[in-house]
């Protein structure tokens, strides 16, 4: 019986749990293995490791829409930037011309 | 140094005989404990006698004795005969013990053809370490017994299961594949057709005895002991007490909660010797290789179990057993996942209602756990902590008496 008790103690010592007021709480976490597929959101928000990330059709659609929205915005800001750059150059030429006229 | 000798024995055999590495390794491990017994099972002409002779020659040189079930083994002659001059001249019964009794290296060729009388004598030797003839007793020291048989041969005697249980491991051999036949021809050419005659004596009885003493002293990790005991218990346990029932599985399993478990595939479970032999093999592996794992134990079980268990349906004992052992792997993983031994450990220290409720759920998944919980329940019922009708003992109908 003593040997059996030793066995239980040894195996139990590897189990990380907390017992509080009759409740039992596992505090050990399973480590995800790299080659196991993980969910897209688990990968992004819970930082779960995995070489293969799986995402549902709706999530893929959401991501596609988000990318096209961002691309549209990007195009808009690109055009705005070009206008602003042109304005800056024109302003610089005017300033230079004014300075030249004064001299 | 002595480890190298064991490895060298394996190499010398491998250079003369076509055998799977795993099988040879198990055979070597099995040689490393006292009163080692090995059974080789194979169809005729597959080299079981050759392997037996190679092993005996490698350890004992020419100092070993082989008796054959195929030849006429006269009543009692295997053990000893009366010394007739003493009887005639002095009227005293003296026994001249046969060389088979005295030799440390013993071979039994075609065990299945031994007559029941000789078998009973050998059984007694394996069981009690002594032999009897003409009312005289002779104690037997350490030995190595290597036997072989082809159970499908005609003139086979059906020996009782306890006789086979005395063999530590059984190694099944098969006919050679095409490439292996070429390899064998090469070996035969290399040794001029005399494979056994060319086998050198690698070990000697004194060295082997020293090795066996060292192996016996190896201390196994308690977790390894746990795995061995769990494995054997899983193959033995039956909630309906199959051991004492005239009705055997599968008929016995009708309506049983554990019908999908390993137990329903086993008609007759292994004896406690299975755990003893697994322990000896685990010690031998630790001595020789420095470690032993759960996977090693599963591999060893393939040689320890086949002659000790009877399955409900046997297609091929080795592949059927392999399937059961694979189920065992999954079972052990589940046990770890449930943290059931932690819960049992806590319950042995103190009764806790929450843990007990969880333990009852686990008991429905694992019969071995249920048995241990049932022992604790007996105490709690007496102390009034648990009602008999809510206990696992009552609900699963466990009888451990």
Short mmCIF file of C-alpha atoms in Angstrom, two decimals:
data_model
loop_
_atom_site.label_atom_id
_atom_site.label_comp_id
_atom_site.label_asym_id
_atom_site.label_seq_id
_atom_site.Cartn_x
_atom_site.Cartn_y
_atom_site.Cartn_z
CA UNK A 1 0.00 0.00 0.00
CA UNK A 2 2.90 2.28 0.78
CA UNK A 3 4.31 1.86 -2.74
CA UNK A 4 0.90 2.67 -4.24
CA UNK A 5 0.73 5.81 -2.11
CA UNK A 6 4.21 6.76 -3.33
CA UNK A 7 3.01 6.29 -6.90
CA UNK A 8 -0.04 8.51 -6.31
CA UNK A 9 2.14 11.19 -4.71
CA UNK A 10 4.64 11.11 -7.58
CA UNK A 11 1.96 11.36 -10.29
CA UNK A 12 0.06 14.01 -8.32
CA UNK A 13 3.17 16.14 -7.89
CA UNK A 14 3.18 16.63 -11.66
CA UNK A 15 -0.40 17.89 -11.67
CA UNK A 16 -0.53 21.63 -11.07
CA UNK A 17 -3.87 22.35 -9.41
CA UNK A 18 -5.24 24.65 -6.77
CA UNK A 19 -7.86 23.57 -4.26
CA UNK A 20 -9.87 26.41 -2.74
CA UNK A 21 -12.89 25.89 -0.54
CA UNK A 22 -13.66 22.47 -1.95
CA UNK A 23 -13.21 23.71 -5.53
CA UNK A 24 -10.50 22.43 -7.77
CA UNK A 25 -8.75 24.59 -10.36
CA UNK A 26 -6.29 23.34 -12.94
CA UNK A 27 -3.50 25.84 -13.36
CA UNK A 28 -1.48 24.00 -15.95
CA UNK A 29 -1.87 24.97 -19.58
CA UNK A 30 -1.57 22.73 -22.56
CA UNK A 31 1.16 23.90 -24.88
CA UNK A 32 -0.07 23.99 -28.48
CA UNK A 33 2.15 22.00 -30.78
CA UNK A 34 3.48 23.99 -33.72
CA UNK A 35 2.16 21.79 -36.50
CA UNK A 36 -1.37 21.64 -35.13
CA UNK A 37 -3.83 23.93 -36.98
CA UNK A 38 -5.09 26.79 -34.84
CA UNK A 39 -8.12 29.01 -35.21
CA UNK A 40 -7.52 32.43 -36.78
CA UNK A 41 -8.89 34.43 -33.85
CA UNK A 42 -7.06 32.20 -31.30
CA UNK A 43 -3.90 32.85 -33.25
CA UNK A 44 -4.43 36.65 -33.38
CA UNK A 45 -5.97 37.40 -30.00
CA UNK A 46 -4.86 34.49 -27.76
CA UNK A 47 -1.43 34.17 -29.31
CA UNK A 48 -1.80 30.43 -29.88
CA UNK A 49 1.06 28.89 -31.81
CA UNK A 50 0.62 26.88 -34.98
CA UNK A 51 2.05 26.60 -38.46
CA UNK A 52 -1.39 26.31 -40.01
CA UNK A 53 -4.02 28.95 -39.24
CA UNK A 54 -7.59 28.01 -40.07
CA UNK A 55 -10.23 30.66 -40.81
CA UNK A 56 -13.90 30.32 -41.65
CA UNK A 57 -15.50 31.61 -44.89
CA UNK A 58 -17.24 34.50 -43.12
CA UNK A 59 -14.01 35.54 -41.40
CA UNK A 60 -12.23 35.41 -44.77
CA UNK A 61 -15.03 37.59 -46.30
CA UNK A 62 -14.74 40.07 -43.42
CA UNK A 63 -11.00 40.26 -43.94
CA UNK A 64 -11.48 40.76 -47.71
CA UNK A 65 -13.96 43.61 -47.14
CA UNK A 66 -11.68 45.18 -44.58
CA UNK A 67 -8.73 45.00 -46.97
CA UNK A 68 -10.72 46.63 -49.86
CA UNK A 69 -11.94 49.36 -47.46
CA UNK A 70 -8.37 49.98 -46.37
CA UNK A 71 -7.16 49.96 -49.99
CA UNK A 72 -9.84 52.53 -50.98
CA UNK A 73 -8.81 54.73 -48.09
CA UNK A 74 -5.20 54.29 -49.01
CA UNK A 75 -5.90 55.35 -52.61
CA UNK A 76 -7.82 58.37 -51.32
CA UNK A 77 -4.95 59.39 -49.04
CA UNK A 78 -2.45 58.81 -51.85
CA UNK A 79 -4.35 61.26 -54.09
CA UNK A 80 -4.62 63.77 -51.26
CA UNK A 81 -0.91 63.43 -50.59
CA UNK A 82 -0.14 64.08 -54.29
CA UNK A 83 -2.30 67.24 -54.27
CA UNK A 84 -0.65 68.43 -51.06
CA UNK A 85 2.83 67.75 -52.47
CA UNK A 86 1.92 69.69 -55.65
CA UNK A 87 0.58 72.56 -53.53
CA UNK A 88 3.75 72.59 -51.45
CA UNK A 89 5.94 72.70 -54.58
CA UNK A 90 3.83 75.56 -56.06
CA UNK A 91 4.04 77.42 -52.78
CA UNK A 92 7.81 76.94 -52.71
CA UNK A 93 8.15 78.26 -56.30
CA UNK A 94 6.05 81.33 -55.44
CA UNK A 95 8.14 81.98 -52.34
CA UNK A 96 11.33 81.60 -54.31
CA UNK A 97 9.99 83.94 -57.05
CA UNK A 98 8.99 86.53 -54.47
CA UNK A 99 12.39 86.35 -52.80
CA UNK A 100 14.06 86.68 -56.28
CA UNK A 101 11.88 89.74 -57.15
CA UNK A 102 12.73 91.50 -53.95
CA UNK A 103 16.45 91.02 -54.50
CA UNK B 1 32.48 -4.37 -19.72
CA UNK B 2 29.78 -6.95 -18.95
CA UNK B 3 27.32 -4.83 -20.91
CA UNK B 4 29.59 -5.12 -23.91
CA UNK B 5 29.53 -8.90 -23.57
CA UNK B 6 25.74 -8.92 -23.72
CA UNK B 7 25.86 -6.68 -26.80
CA UNK B 8 28.50 -8.94 -28.32
CA UNK B 9 26.30 -11.99 -27.75
CA UNK B 10 23.59 -10.21 -29.71
CA UNK B 11 26.02 -9.31 -32.50
CA UNK B 12 27.35 -12.87 -32.80
CA UNK B 13 23.81 -14.20 -33.09
CA UNK B 14 22.87 -11.50 -35.58
CA UNK B 15 25.86 -12.35 -37.74
CA UNK B 16 24.66 -15.97 -37.99
CA UNK B 17 20.88 -15.75 -37.81
CA UNK B 18 18.16 -13.66 -39.46
CA UNK B 19 16.14 -12.16 -36.66
CA UNK B 20 14.29 -8.90 -36.13
CA UNK B 21 16.28 -6.49 -33.91
CA UNK B 22 13.36 -5.95 -31.54
CA UNK B 23 12.94 -9.67 -30.95
CA UNK B 24 16.63 -10.21 -30.36
CA UNK B 25 16.72 -7.30 -27.93
CA UNK B 26 13.83 -8.73 -25.91
CA UNK B 27 15.55 -12.13 -25.87
CA UNK B 28 18.73 -10.50 -24.54
CA UNK B 29 16.85 -8.54 -21.87
CA UNK B 30 15.11 -11.72 -20.81
CA UNK B 31 18.42 -13.52 -20.30
CA UNK B 32 19.41 -11.00 -17.64
CA UNK B 33 17.34 -12.24 -14.73
CA UNK B 34 17.55 -15.39 -12.63
CA UNK B 35 15.84 -18.56 -13.83
CA UNK B 36 15.20 -17.07 -17.21
CA UNK B 37 12.76 -18.93 -19.47
CA UNK B 38 12.09 -18.25 -23.13
CA UNK B 39 9.63 -19.88 -25.52
CA UNK B 40 10.15 -19.66 -29.26
CA UNK B 41 7.04 -20.34 -31.30
CA UNK B 42 7.23 -20.85 -35.04
CA UNK B 43 6.18 -23.10 -37.89
CA UNK B 44 8.57 -25.92 -38.72
CA UNK B 45 11.90 -25.12 -40.34
CA UNK B 46 12.01 -21.45 -39.41
CA UNK B 47 15.10 -21.76 -37.21
CA UNK B 48 13.68 -21.93 -33.71
CA UNK B 49 15.98 -24.82 -32.70
CA UNK B 50 18.97 -23.07 -34.29
CA UNK B 51 18.29 -19.89 -32.36
CA UNK B 52 17.91 -21.90 -29.15
CA UNK B 53 21.28 -23.58 -29.74
CA UNK B 54 22.99 -20.29 -30.67
CA UNK B 55 21.84 -18.69 -27.42
CA UNK B 56 22.83 -21.65 -25.26
CA UNK B 57 26.20 -21.99 -26.98
CA UNK B 58 26.86 -18.26 -26.67
CA UNK B 59 26.42 -18.45 -22.90
CA UNK B 60 27.40 -21.96 -21.86
CA UNK B 61 29.77 -23.09 -24.62
CA UNK B 62 29.22 -26.82 -24.91
CA UNK B 63 28.04 -27.20 -21.35
CA UNK B 64 24.28 -27.29 -21.92
CA UNK B 65 21.68 -30.02 -22.31
CA UNK B 66 18.83 -30.18 -24.78
CA UNK B 67 16.00 -32.66 -24.52
CA UNK B 68 13.59 -33.15 -27.33
CA UNK B 69 9.88 -33.75 -27.26
CA UNK B 70 10.14 -35.21 -30.74
CA UNK B 71 12.25 -38.14 -29.58
CA UNK B 72 11.10 -40.83 -27.22
CA UNK B 73 11.42 -39.32 -23.76
CA UNK B 74 11.05 -42.18 -21.36
CA UNK B 75 9.14 -41.76 -18.14
CA UNK B 76 11.25 -39.99 -15.58
CA UNK B 77 14.50 -40.20 -17.51
CA UNK B 78 14.54 -36.46 -18.08
CA UNK B 79 15.07 -35.95 -14.35
CA UNK B 80 16.87 -38.98 -13.03
CA UNK B 81 17.11 -42.73 -12.90
CA UNK B 82 17.61 -45.28 -10.16
CA UNK B 83 21.17 -46.36 -9.45
CA UNK B 84 20.65 -50.07 -9.99
CA UNK B 85 23.87 -51.41 -8.38
CA UNK B 86 22.95 -49.65 -5.10
CA UNK B 87 19.48 -51.11 -5.25
CA UNK B 88 20.64 -54.63 -6.08
CA UNK B 89 23.63 -54.85 -3.73
CA UNK B 90 22.57 -52.67 -0.81
CA UNK B 91 18.80 -52.48 -1.31
CA UNK B 92 19.09 -48.69 -1.23
CA UNK B 93 17.26 -46.46 -3.72
CA UNK B 94 19.75 -43.91 -5.02
CA UNK B 95 18.88 -41.48 -7.77
CA UNK B 96 21.32 -40.52 -10.47
CA UNK B 97 20.15 -37.05 -11.50
CA UNK B 98 20.01 -36.47 -15.22
CA UNK B 99 22.34 -33.96 -16.81
CA UNK B 100 19.29 -31.88 -17.79
CA UNK B 101 18.65 -31.28 -14.08
CA UNK B 102 22.26 -30.43 -13.31
CA UNK B 103 23.08 -28.22 -16.31
CA UNK B 104 22.53 -24.48 -16.03
CA UNK B 105 21.89 -24.21 -19.75
CA UNK B 106 18.71 -26.12 -20.57
CA UNK B 107 17.04 -26.53 -23.92
CA UNK B 108 13.62 -28.01 -24.63
CA UNK B 109 13.10 -28.81 -28.26
CA UNK B 110 9.49 -29.11 -29.45
CA UNK B 111 7.85 -28.61 -26.07
CA UNK B 112 4.43 -29.29 -27.57
CA UNK B 113 5.44 -32.91 -28.16
CA UNK B 114 6.66 -33.60 -24.62
CA UNK B 115 4.51 -36.22 -22.93
CA UNK B 116 2.34 -35.03 -20.04
CA UNK B 117 4.50 -36.86 -17.46
CA UNK B 118 7.69 -35.04 -18.52
CA UNK B 119 5.78 -31.79 -18.81
CA UNK B 120 4.50 -32.15 -15.25
CA UNK B 121 8.08 -32.73 -14.01
CA UNK B 122 9.39 -29.68 -15.84
CA UNK B 123 6.43 -27.62 -14.64
CA UNK B 124 7.32 -28.54 -11.05
CA UNK B 125 10.92 -27.51 -11.66
CA UNK B 126 9.87 -24.14 -13.08
CA UNK B 127 7.35 -23.56 -10.29
CA UNK B 128 9.26 -24.65 -7.20
CA UNK B 129 12.90 -24.70 -8.28
CA UNK B 130 13.23 -28.38 -7.43
CA UNK B 131 12.71 -31.79 -9.03
CA UNK B 132 11.46 -35.09 -7.63
CA UNK B 133 12.24 -38.61 -8.77
CA UNK B 134 11.71 -41.89 -6.91
CA UNK B 135 10.78 -40.01 -3.76
CA UNK B 136 14.02 -38.01 -3.75
CA UNK B 137 14.26 -34.25 -4.10
CA UNK B 138 16.90 -32.18 -5.84
CA UNK B 139 17.08 -28.40 -5.49
CA UNK B 140 17.79 -26.47 -8.68
CA UNK B 141 19.92 -23.34 -8.71
CA UNK B 142 19.99 -20.66 -11.35
CA UNK B 143 19.42 -21.64 -14.98
CA UNK B 144 18.49 -20.49 -18.45
CA UNK B 145 15.75 -22.50 -20.11
CA UNK B 146 15.10 -21.97 -23.79
CA UNK B 147 12.26 -23.90 -25.33
CA UNK B 148 10.65 -24.00 -28.72
CA UNK B 149 7.48 -25.36 -30.21
CA UNK B 150 5.26 -25.47 -33.23
CA UNK B 151 1.77 -25.71 -31.75
CA UNK B 152 0.28 -26.71 -35.11
CA UNK B 153 2.34 -29.87 -35.40
CA UNK B 154 0.59 -33.22 -35.31
CA UNK B 155 1.28 -35.32 -32.17
CA UNK B 156 0.94 -32.16 -30.14
CA UNK B 157 -0.03 -32.48 -26.49
CA UNK B 158 -2.25 -29.71 -25.23
CA UNK B 159 -0.27 -28.56 -22.20
CA UNK B 160 -2.15 -26.73 -19.44
CA UNK B 161 -2.05 -22.89 -19.49
CA UNK B 162 -0.19 -22.70 -16.13
CA UNK B 163 2.73 -24.55 -17.79
CA UNK B 164 3.03 -21.87 -20.48
CA UNK B 165 2.58 -19.15 -17.86
CA UNK B 166 5.97 -20.20 -16.43
CA UNK B 167 7.69 -19.01 -19.59
CA UNK B 168 8.75 -15.40 -19.17
CA UNK B 169 8.41 -14.36 -22.79
CA UNK B 170 7.28 -15.88 -26.06
CA UNK B 171 8.91 -14.86 -29.31
CA UNK B 172 7.05 -15.67 -32.51
CA UNK B 173 9.17 -16.34 -35.56
CA UNK B 174 8.19 -16.38 -39.20
CA UNK B 175 9.51 -17.68 -42.49
CA UNK B 176 12.05 -15.47 -44.27
CA UNK B 177 11.25 -12.90 -46.95
CA UNK B 178 12.99 -13.02 -50.32
CA UNK B 179 15.84 -10.70 -49.39
CA UNK B 180 16.23 -12.42 -46.02
CA UNK B 181 16.67 -15.77 -47.80
CA UNK B 182 19.58 -14.27 -49.75
CA UNK B 183 21.02 -12.91 -46.51
CA UNK B 184 20.77 -16.34 -44.86
CA UNK B 185 22.55 -17.97 -47.80
CA UNK B 186 25.37 -15.46 -47.39
CA UNK B 187 25.66 -16.28 -43.71
CA UNK B 188 25.68 -20.01 -44.40
CA UNK B 189 28.49 -19.52 -46.94
CA UNK B 190 30.42 -17.35 -44.51
CA UNK B 191 30.35 -20.03 -41.79
CA UNK B 192 30.66 -23.03 -44.13
CA UNK B 193 27.14 -24.11 -43.35
CA UNK B 194 27.92 -24.59 -39.65
CA UNK B 195 26.16 -21.69 -38.01
CA UNK B 196 25.86 -23.28 -34.58
CA UNK B 197 29.29 -24.93 -34.57
CA UNK B 198 30.98 -21.62 -35.33
CA UNK B 199 29.19 -19.76 -32.54
CA UNK B 200 31.73 -18.68 -29.90
CA UNK B 201 31.05 -18.68 -26.16
CA UNK B 202 30.66 -14.97 -25.44
CA UNK B 203 29.44 -15.09 -21.85
CA UNK B 204 30.07 -17.62 -19.11
CA UNK B 205 27.81 -18.72 -16.23
CA UNK B 206 29.78 -16.74 -13.61
CA UNK B 207 29.59 -13.50 -15.60
CA UNK B 208 25.92 -14.07 -16.32
CA UNK B 209 25.29 -14.69 -12.64
CA UNK B 210 27.05 -11.42 -11.78
CA UNK B 211 25.00 -9.56 -14.42
CA UNK B 212 21.78 -11.04 -13.06
CA UNK B 213 22.68 -9.89 -9.56
CA UNK B 214 23.34 -6.35 -10.82
CA UNK B 215 20.08 -6.29 -12.79
CA UNK B 216 18.15 -7.48 -9.74
CA UNK B 217 19.51 -4.52 -7.78
CA UNK B 218 18.32 -1.94 -10.33
CA UNK B 219 15.72 0.33 -8.73
CA UNK B 220 12.86 1.21 -11.08
CA UNK B 221 11.14 4.57 -10.99
CA UNK B 222 7.77 4.39 -9.23
CA UNK B 223 6.05 5.77 -12.34
CA UNK B 224 7.40 2.90 -14.44
CA UNK B 225 6.14 0.47 -11.81
CA UNK B 226 2.79 2.27 -12.03
CA UNK B 227 2.65 1.84 -15.80
CA UNK B 228 3.47 -1.88 -15.50
CA UNK B 229 0.81 -2.48 -12.87
CA UNK B 230 -1.80 -0.43 -14.72
CA UNK B 231 -1.16 -2.25 -17.98
CA UNK B 232 -1.48 -5.68 -16.39
CA UNK B 233 -4.51 -4.65 -14.31
CA UNK B 234 -6.27 -3.27 -17.40
CA UNK B 235 -5.90 -6.71 -18.99
CA UNK B 236 -7.10 -8.49 -15.85
CA UNK B 237 -9.92 -6.32 -14.53
CA UNK B 238 -13.51 -7.35 -15.06
CA UNK B 239 -16.33 -5.73 -13.21
CA UNK B 240 -18.31 -8.97 -13.48
CA UNK B 241 -15.58 -11.13 -12.04
CA UNK B 242 -14.76 -13.06 -15.19
CA UNK B 243 -12.19 -15.08 -13.18
CA UNK B 244 -14.89 -16.77 -11.14
CA UNK B 245 -17.61 -16.90 -13.76
CA UNK B 246 -18.55 -19.90 -15.86
CA UNK B 247 -19.83 -17.51 -18.50
CA UNK B 248 -16.97 -15.76 -20.23
CA UNK B 249 -16.80 -12.63 -22.40
CA UNK B 250 -18.48 -11.71 -24.71
CA UNK B 251 -21.59 -13.43 -23.29
CA UNK B 252 -20.64 -12.14 -19.85
CA UNK B 253 -20.36 -8.57 -21.15
CA UNK B 254 -23.99 -8.27 -22.24
CA UNK B 255 -25.36 -5.01 -20.84
CA UNK B 256 -22.08 -4.17 -19.08
CA UNK B 257 -21.18 -0.47 -18.79
CA UNK B 258 -17.58 -1.23 -19.85
CA UNK B 259 -18.45 -3.27 -22.96
CA UNK B 260 -16.36 -0.99 -25.20
CA UNK B 261 -13.32 -1.32 -22.96
CA UNK B 262 -10.25 -3.55 -23.46
CA UNK B 263 -11.64 -6.04 -20.92
CA UNK B 264 -14.44 -7.17 -23.26
CA UNK B 265 -11.85 -8.47 -25.75
CA UNK B 266 -10.13 -10.66 -23.16
CA UNK B 267 -11.53 -14.05 -22.26
CA UNK B 268 -8.78 -15.03 -19.84
CA UNK B 269 -6.52 -12.34 -18.44
CA UNK B 270 -2.81 -12.55 -17.61
CA UNK B 271 -1.48 -13.80 -14.28
CA UNK B 272 0.55 -11.70 -11.85
CA UNK B 273 3.65 -13.17 -13.47
CA UNK B 274 3.07 -10.78 -16.37
CA UNK B 275 3.82 -7.84 -14.06
CA UNK B 276 6.83 -9.64 -12.57
CA UNK B 277 8.31 -10.39 -15.99
CA UNK B 278 7.66 -6.85 -17.25
CA UNK B 279 9.48 -5.55 -14.17
CA UNK B 280 12.43 -7.85 -14.85
CA UNK B 281 12.60 -6.75 -18.48
CA UNK B 282 12.34 -3.08 -17.48
CA UNK B 283 15.21 -3.56 -15.02
CA UNK B 284 17.28 -5.31 -17.68
CA UNK B 285 16.69 -2.47 -20.15
CA UNK B 286 17.59 0.12 -17.52
CA UNK B 287 20.79 -1.79 -16.72
CA UNK B 288 21.76 -2.18 -20.36
CA UNK B 289 20.54 1.10 -21.93
CA UNK B 290 20.25 3.40 -18.94
CA UNK B 291 16.51 4.05 -19.19
CA UNK B 292 13.11 2.54 -19.85
CA UNK B 293 9.96 4.30 -21.06
CA UNK B 294 6.24 3.65 -21.33
CA UNK B 295 6.66 2.91 -25.05
CA UNK B 296 9.32 0.30 -24.20
CA UNK B 297 6.90 -1.39 -21.81
CA UNK B 298 4.24 -1.60 -24.52
CA UNK B 299 6.77 -3.23 -26.83
CA UNK B 300 7.77 -5.69 -24.09
CA UNK B 301 4.13 -6.54 -23.45
CA UNK B 302 3.93 -7.93 -26.98
CA UNK B 303 6.22 -10.74 -25.84
CA UNK B 304 4.99 -11.11 -22.27
CA UNK B 305 1.24 -11.33 -22.92
CA UNK B 306 0.55 -13.63 -25.92
CA UNK B 307 0.94 -16.95 -24.07
CA UNK B 308 -0.75 -15.62 -20.95
CA UNK B 309 -4.04 -14.31 -22.31
CA UNK B 310 -6.92 -15.70 -24.32
CA UNK B 311 -8.86 -13.25 -26.45
CA UNK B 312 -12.55 -13.49 -27.25
CA UNK B 313 -11.77 -13.49 -30.95
CA UNK B 314 -8.29 -14.29 -32.18
CA UNK B 315 -7.46 -13.57 -35.78
CA UNK B 316 -3.74 -13.18 -35.24
CA UNK B 317 -2.66 -12.99 -31.61
CA UNK B 318 0.14 -10.50 -32.24
CA UNK B 319 -1.83 -8.01 -34.33
CA UNK B 320 -4.85 -8.36 -32.01
CA UNK B 321 -2.62 -7.72 -29.02
CA UNK B 322 -0.99 -4.76 -30.76
CA UNK B 323 -4.44 -3.26 -31.28
CA UNK B 324 -5.28 -3.68 -27.59
CA UNK B 325 -1.98 -2.08 -26.62
CA UNK B 326 -2.73 0.88 -28.89
CA UNK B 327 -6.02 1.30 -27.06
CA UNK B 328 -4.02 1.24 -23.83
CA UNK B 329 -1.95 4.17 -25.09
CA UNK B 330 -5.10 6.24 -25.57
CA UNK B 331 -6.39 5.11 -22.18
CA UNK B 332 -3.24 6.28 -20.41
CA UNK B 333 -3.51 9.68 -22.15
CA UNK B 334 -7.11 10.00 -20.99
CA UNK B 335 -6.06 9.13 -17.45
CA UNK B 336 -3.47 11.89 -17.48
CA UNK B 337 -5.98 14.34 -18.92
CA UNK B 338 -8.51 13.58 -16.17
CA UNK B 339 -5.87 14.01 -13.43
CA UNK B 340 -7.57 11.07 -11.80
CA UNK B 341 -4.62 9.90 -9.70
CA UNK B 342 -4.31 13.37 -8.24
CA UNK B 343 -7.99 13.22 -7.27
CA UNK B 344 -7.60 9.73 -5.78
CA UNK B 345 -4.53 10.88 -3.87
CA UNK B 346 -6.45 13.81 -2.38
CA UNK B 347 -9.35 11.54 -1.48
CA UNK B 348 -7.08 9.04 0.29
CA UNK B 349 -5.96 11.91 2.54
CA UNK B 350 -9.32 13.57 3.16
CA UNK B 351 -12.91 13.07 2.06
CA UNK B 352 -14.11 15.96 -0.07
CA UNK B 353 -17.61 15.94 -1.53
CA UNK B 354 -16.69 17.91 -4.66
CA UNK B 355 -13.73 15.69 -5.45
CA UNK B 356 -15.76 12.59 -4.69
CA UNK B 357 -18.44 13.61 -7.18
CA UNK B 358 -15.76 14.11 -9.82
CA UNK B 359 -14.19 10.76 -8.89
CA UNK B 360 -17.56 9.02 -9.37
CA UNK B 361 -17.75 10.43 -12.91
CA UNK B 362 -14.21 9.24 -13.62
CA UNK B 363 -15.02 5.78 -12.25
CA UNK B 364 -17.57 5.40 -15.04
CA UNK B 365 -14.74 5.86 -17.54
CA UNK B 366 -12.08 3.74 -15.88
CA UNK B 367 -12.69 0.45 -14.13
CA UNK B 368 -9.26 0.29 -12.50
CA UNK B 369 -9.90 3.68 -10.96
CA UNK B 370 -13.39 2.52 -9.93
CA UNK B 371 -11.87 -0.44 -8.05
CA UNK B 372 -9.57 1.81 -6.05
CA UNK B 373 -12.36 4.31 -5.35
CA UNK B 374 -14.56 1.44 -4.24
CA UNK B 375 -12.00 0.53 -1.54
CA UNK B 376 -12.16 4.07 -0.17
CA UNK B 377 -15.94 4.09 -0.33
CA UNK B 378 -16.08 1.10 2.01
CA UNK B 379 -14.42 3.23 4.69
CA UNK B 380 -16.56 6.31 4.00
CA UNK B 381 -19.78 4.31 4.12
CA UNK B 382 -18.81 3.03 7.58
CA UNK B 383 -18.03 6.59 8.67
CA UNK B 384 -21.40 7.80 7.31
CA UNK B 385 -19.82 10.19 4.78
CA UNK B 386 -21.27 8.38 1.78
CA UNK B 387 -24.59 6.63 1.39
CA UNK B 388 -24.31 3.07 0.05
CA UNK B 389 -26.82 3.72 -2.74
CA UNK B 390 -24.82 6.65 -4.15
CA UNK B 391 -21.55 4.75 -4.17
CA UNK B 392 -19.75 3.54 -7.26
CA UNK B 393 -19.46 0.13 -5.58
CA UNK B 394 -23.24 -0.15 -5.49
CA UNK B 395 -23.99 1.41 -8.86
CA UNK B 396 -21.40 -0.53 -10.84
CA UNK B 397 -21.80 -3.69 -8.79
CA UNK B 398 -18.10 -3.96 -7.95
CA UNK B 399 -17.16 -7.05 -5.95
CA UNK B 400 -13.58 -7.13 -4.74
CA UNK B 401 -13.95 -9.99 -2.29
#
